[in-house]
PDB file of C-alpha atoms in Angstrom:
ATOM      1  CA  UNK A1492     110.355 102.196  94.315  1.00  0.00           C
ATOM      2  CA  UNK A1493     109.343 103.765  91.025  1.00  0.00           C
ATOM      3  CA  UNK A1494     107.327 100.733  90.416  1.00  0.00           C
ATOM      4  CA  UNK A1495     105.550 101.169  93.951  1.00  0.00           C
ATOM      5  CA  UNK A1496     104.697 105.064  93.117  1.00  0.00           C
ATOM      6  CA  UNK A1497     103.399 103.970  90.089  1.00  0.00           C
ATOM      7  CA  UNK A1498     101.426 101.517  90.912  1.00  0.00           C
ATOM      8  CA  UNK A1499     100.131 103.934  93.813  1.00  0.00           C
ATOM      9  CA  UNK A1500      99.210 106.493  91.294  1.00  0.00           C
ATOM     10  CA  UNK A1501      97.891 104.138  88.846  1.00  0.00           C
ATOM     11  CA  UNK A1502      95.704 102.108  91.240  1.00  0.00           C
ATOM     12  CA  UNK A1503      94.039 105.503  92.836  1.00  0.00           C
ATOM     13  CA  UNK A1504      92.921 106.439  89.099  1.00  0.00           C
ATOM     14  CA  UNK A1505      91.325 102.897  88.426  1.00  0.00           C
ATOM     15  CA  UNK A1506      89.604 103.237  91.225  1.00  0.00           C
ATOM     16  CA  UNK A1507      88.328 106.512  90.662  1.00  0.00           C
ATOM     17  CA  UNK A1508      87.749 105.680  87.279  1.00  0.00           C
ATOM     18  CA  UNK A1509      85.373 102.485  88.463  1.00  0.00           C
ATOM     19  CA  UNK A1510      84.153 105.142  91.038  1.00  0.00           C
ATOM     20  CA  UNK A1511      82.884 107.142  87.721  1.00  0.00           C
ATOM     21  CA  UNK A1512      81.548 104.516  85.765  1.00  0.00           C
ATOM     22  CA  UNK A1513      79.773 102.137  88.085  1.00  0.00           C
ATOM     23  CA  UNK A1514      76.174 101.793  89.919  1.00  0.00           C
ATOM     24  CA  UNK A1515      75.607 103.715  93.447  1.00  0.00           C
ATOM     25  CA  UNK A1516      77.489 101.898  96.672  1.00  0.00           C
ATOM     26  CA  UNK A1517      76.051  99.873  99.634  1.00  0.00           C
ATOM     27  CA  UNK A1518      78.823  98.349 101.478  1.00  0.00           C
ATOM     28  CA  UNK A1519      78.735 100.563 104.711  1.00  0.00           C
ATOM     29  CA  UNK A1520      80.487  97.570 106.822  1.00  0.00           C
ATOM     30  CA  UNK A1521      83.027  97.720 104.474  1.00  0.00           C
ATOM     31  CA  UNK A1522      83.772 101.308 104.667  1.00  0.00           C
ATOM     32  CA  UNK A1523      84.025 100.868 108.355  1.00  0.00           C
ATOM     33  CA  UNK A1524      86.420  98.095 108.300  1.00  0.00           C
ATOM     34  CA  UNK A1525      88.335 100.257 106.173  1.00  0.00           C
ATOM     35  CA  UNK A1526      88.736 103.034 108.472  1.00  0.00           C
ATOM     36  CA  UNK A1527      89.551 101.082 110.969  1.00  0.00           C
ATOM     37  CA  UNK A1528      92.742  99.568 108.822  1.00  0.00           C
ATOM     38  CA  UNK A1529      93.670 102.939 108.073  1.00  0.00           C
ATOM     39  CA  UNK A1530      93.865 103.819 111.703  1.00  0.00           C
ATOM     40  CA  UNK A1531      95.694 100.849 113.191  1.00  0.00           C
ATOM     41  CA  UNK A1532      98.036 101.457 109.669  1.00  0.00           C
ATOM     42  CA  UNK A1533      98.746 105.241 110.758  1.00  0.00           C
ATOM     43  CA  UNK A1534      99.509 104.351 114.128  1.00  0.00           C
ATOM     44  CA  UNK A1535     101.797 102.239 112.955  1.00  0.00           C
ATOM     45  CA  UNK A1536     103.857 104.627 111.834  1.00  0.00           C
ATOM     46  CA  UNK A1537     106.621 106.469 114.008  1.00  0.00           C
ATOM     47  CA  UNK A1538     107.837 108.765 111.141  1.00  0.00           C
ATOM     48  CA  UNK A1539     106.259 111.976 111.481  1.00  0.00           C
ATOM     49  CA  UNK A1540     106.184 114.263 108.177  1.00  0.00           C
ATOM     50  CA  UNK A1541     108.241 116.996 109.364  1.00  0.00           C
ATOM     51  CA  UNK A1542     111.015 114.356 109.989  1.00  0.00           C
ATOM     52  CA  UNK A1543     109.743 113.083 106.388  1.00  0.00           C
ATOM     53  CA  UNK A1544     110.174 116.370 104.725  1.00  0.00           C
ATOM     54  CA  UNK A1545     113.438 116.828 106.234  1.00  0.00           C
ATOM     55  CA  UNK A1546     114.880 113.737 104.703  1.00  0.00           C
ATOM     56  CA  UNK A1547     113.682 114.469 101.232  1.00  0.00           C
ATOM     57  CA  UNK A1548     115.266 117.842 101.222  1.00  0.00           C
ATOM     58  CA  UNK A1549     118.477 116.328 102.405  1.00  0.00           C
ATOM     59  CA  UNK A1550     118.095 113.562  99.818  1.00  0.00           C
ATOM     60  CA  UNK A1551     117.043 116.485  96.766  1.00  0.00           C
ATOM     61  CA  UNK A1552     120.132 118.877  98.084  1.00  0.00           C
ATOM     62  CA  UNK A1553     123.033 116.305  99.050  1.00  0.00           C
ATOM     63  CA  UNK A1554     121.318 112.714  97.637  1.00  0.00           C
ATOM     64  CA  UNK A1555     124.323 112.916  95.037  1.00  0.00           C
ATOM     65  CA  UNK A1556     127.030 112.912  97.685  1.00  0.00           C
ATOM     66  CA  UNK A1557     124.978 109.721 100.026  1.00  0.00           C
ATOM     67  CA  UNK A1558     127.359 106.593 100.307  1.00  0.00           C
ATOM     68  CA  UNK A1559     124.863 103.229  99.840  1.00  0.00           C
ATOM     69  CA  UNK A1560     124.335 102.936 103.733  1.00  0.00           C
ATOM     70  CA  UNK A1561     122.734 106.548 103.574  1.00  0.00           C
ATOM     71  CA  UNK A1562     120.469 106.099 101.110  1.00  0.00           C
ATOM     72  CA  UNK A1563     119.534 102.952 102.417  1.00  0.00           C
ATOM     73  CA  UNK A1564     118.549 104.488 105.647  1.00  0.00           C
ATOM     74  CA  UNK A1565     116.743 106.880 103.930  1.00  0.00           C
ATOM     75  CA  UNK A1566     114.315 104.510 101.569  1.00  0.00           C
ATOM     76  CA  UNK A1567     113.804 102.518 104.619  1.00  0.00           C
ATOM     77  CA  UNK A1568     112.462 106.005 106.722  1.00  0.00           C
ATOM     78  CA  UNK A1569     110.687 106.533 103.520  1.00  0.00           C
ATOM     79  CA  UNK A1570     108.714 103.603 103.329  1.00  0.00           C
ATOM     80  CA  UNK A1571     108.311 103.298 107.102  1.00  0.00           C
ATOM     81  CA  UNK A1572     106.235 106.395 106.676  1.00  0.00           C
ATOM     82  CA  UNK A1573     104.601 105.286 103.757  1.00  0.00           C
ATOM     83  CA  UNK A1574     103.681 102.319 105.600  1.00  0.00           C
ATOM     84  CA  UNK A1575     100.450 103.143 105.981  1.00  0.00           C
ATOM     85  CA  UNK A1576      99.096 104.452 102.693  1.00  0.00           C
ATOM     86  CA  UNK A1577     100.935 101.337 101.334  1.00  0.00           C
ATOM     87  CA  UNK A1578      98.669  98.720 103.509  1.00  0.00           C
ATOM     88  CA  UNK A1579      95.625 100.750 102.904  1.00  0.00           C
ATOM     89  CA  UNK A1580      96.172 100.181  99.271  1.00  0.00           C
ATOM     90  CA  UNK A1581      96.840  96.831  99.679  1.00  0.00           C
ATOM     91  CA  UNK A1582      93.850  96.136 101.181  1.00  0.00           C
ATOM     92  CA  UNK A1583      91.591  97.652  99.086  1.00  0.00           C
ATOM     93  CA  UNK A1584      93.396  95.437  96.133  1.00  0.00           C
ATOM     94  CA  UNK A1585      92.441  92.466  97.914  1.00  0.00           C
ATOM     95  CA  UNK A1586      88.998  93.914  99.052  1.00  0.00           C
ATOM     96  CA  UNK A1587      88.142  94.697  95.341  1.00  0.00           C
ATOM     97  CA  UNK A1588      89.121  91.373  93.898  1.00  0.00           C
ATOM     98  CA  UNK A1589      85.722  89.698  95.360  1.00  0.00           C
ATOM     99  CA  UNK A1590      83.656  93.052  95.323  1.00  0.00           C
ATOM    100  CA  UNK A1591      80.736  93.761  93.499  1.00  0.00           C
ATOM    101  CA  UNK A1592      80.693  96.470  90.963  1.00  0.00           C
ATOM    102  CA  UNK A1593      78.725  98.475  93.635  1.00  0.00           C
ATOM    103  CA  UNK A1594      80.919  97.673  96.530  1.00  0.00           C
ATOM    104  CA  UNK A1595      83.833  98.771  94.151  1.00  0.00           C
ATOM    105  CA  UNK A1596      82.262 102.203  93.559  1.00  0.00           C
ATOM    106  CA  UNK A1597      82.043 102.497  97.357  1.00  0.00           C
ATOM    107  CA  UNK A1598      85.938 101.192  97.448  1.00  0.00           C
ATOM    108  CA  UNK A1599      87.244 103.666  94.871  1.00  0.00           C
ATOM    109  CA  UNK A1600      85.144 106.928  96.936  1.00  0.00           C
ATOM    110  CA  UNK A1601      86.957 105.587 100.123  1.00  0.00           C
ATOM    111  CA  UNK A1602      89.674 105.228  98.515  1.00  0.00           C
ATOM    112  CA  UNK A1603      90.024 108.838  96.963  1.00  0.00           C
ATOM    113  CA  UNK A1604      89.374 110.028 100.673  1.00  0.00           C
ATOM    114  CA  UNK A1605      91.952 108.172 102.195  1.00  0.00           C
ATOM    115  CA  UNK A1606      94.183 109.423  99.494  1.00  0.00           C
ATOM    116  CA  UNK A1607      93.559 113.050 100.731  1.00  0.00           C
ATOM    117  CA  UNK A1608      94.851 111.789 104.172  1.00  0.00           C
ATOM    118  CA  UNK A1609      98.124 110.484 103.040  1.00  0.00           C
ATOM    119  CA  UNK A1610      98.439 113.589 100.533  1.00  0.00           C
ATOM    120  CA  UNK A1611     101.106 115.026 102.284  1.00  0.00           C
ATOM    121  CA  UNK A1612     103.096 111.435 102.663  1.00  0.00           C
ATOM    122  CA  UNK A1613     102.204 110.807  98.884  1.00  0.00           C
ATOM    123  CA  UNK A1614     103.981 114.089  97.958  1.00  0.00           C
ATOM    124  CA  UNK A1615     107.113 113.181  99.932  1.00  0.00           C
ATOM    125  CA  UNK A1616     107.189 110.069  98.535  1.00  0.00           C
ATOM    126  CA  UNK A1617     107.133 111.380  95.343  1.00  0.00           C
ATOM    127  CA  UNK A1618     109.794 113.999  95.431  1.00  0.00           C
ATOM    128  CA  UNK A1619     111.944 111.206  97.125  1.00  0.00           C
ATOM    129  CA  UNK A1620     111.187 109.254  94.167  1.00  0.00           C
ATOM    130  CA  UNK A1621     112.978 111.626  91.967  1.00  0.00           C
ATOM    131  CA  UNK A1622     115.496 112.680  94.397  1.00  0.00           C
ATOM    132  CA  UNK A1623     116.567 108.748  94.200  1.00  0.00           C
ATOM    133  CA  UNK A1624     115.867 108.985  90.489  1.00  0.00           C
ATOM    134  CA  UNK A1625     119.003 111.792  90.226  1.00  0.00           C
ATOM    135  CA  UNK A1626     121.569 109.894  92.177  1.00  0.00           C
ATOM    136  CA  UNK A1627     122.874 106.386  90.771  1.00  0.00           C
ATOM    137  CA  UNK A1628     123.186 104.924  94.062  1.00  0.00           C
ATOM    138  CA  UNK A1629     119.497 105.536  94.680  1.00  0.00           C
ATOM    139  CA  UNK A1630     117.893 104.553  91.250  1.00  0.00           C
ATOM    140  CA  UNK A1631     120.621 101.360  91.772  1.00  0.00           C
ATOM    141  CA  UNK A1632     118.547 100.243  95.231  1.00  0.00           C
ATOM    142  CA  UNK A1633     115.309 101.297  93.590  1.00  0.00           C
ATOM    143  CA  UNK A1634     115.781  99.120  91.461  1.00  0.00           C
ATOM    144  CA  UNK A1635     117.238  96.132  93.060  1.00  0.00           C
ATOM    145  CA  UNK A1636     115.114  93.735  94.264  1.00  0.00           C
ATOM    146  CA  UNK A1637     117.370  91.666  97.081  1.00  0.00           C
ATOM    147  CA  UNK A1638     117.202  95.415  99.237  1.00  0.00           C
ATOM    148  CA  UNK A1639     112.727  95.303  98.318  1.00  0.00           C
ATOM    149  CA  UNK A1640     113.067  92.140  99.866  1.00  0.00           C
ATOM    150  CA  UNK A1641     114.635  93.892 102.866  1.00  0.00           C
ATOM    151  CA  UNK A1642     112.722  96.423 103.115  1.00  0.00           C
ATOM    152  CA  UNK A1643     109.872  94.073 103.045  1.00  0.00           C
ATOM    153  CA  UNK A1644     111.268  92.440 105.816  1.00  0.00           C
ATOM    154  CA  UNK A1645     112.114  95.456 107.779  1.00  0.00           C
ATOM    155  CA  UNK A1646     108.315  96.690 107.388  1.00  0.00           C
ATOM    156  CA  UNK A1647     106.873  93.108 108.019  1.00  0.00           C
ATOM    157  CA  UNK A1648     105.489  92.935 104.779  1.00  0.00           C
ATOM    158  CA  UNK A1649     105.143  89.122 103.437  1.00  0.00           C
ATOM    159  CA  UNK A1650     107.645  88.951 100.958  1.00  0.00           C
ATOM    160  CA  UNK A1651     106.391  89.367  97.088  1.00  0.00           C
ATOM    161  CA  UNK A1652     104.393  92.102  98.940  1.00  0.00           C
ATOM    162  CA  UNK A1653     106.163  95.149  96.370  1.00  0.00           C
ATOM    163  CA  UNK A1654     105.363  93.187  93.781  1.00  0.00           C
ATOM    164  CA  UNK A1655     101.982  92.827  93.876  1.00  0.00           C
ATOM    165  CA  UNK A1656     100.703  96.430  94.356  1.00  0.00           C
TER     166      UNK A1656
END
């Protein structure tokens, strides 16, 4: 899961970077498509951030005294609510592998608002992250990929699909 935050974190400042450094952007279909995404993505989702931020304080206070079955609940309420940031940004991986350098500057803009949408998602994730981080039963199933490949399945992600963002 460390690897996913990362790579979350990491993808959002390439983008921005390419964002800084390339030519004005064009692709207004694309940017519509991409809203679109993010909508059907956000109504995926049944976790609402209030039951979100809930779970991360129980995780940060009493993550220490969670049997396996607990914390694997949790990552997989995690994730479901992450759902949605995590397709977006799969996507736009996908999207930018055939773009043009201009349709990439319009990618990373949309991308750095979409990342304002999730920010509150992003920071639970996050501070779940580290509450997993400080147990050894959570940084165990971060860290083991047979339960990714669960949770993959349990999300109806095609499998590989942690690996890849």
């Amino acid at each position: 899961m460390k690897k996913v935050l990362l790579s979350m974190s990491l993808m959002a400042m390439g983008l921005f970077f390419a964002a800084c450094t390339n030519s004005a952007p064009k692709a207004a279909d694309a940017a519509a498509e991409a809203a679109t995404e993010v909508k059907e993505a956000a109504e995926e989702a049944t976790v609402s951030i209030g039951d979100l931020k809930a779970l991360v304080e129980s995780a940060t206070k009493d993550g220490a005294n969670w049997t396996e079955a607990q914390w694997k609940d949790a990552f997989k309420t995690v994730m479901k609510a992450a759902k949605p940031l995590l397709v977006t940004m799969k996507d736009m991986q996908e999207k930018e592998k055939n773009a043009s350098e201009e349709e990439k500057l319009k990618m990373a803009t949309e991308m750095m608002d979409k990342l304002k949408e999730y920010k509150d998602v992003g920071e639970q994730f996050e501070a779940f992250s580290k509450a997993a981080e400080k147990s050894e039963i959570g940084k165990k199933l971060g860290d083991d990929k047979a339960f990714q490949k669960e949770l993959e399945k349990d999300l109806g992600f095609e499998e590989g699909f942690f690996d890849e963002i």
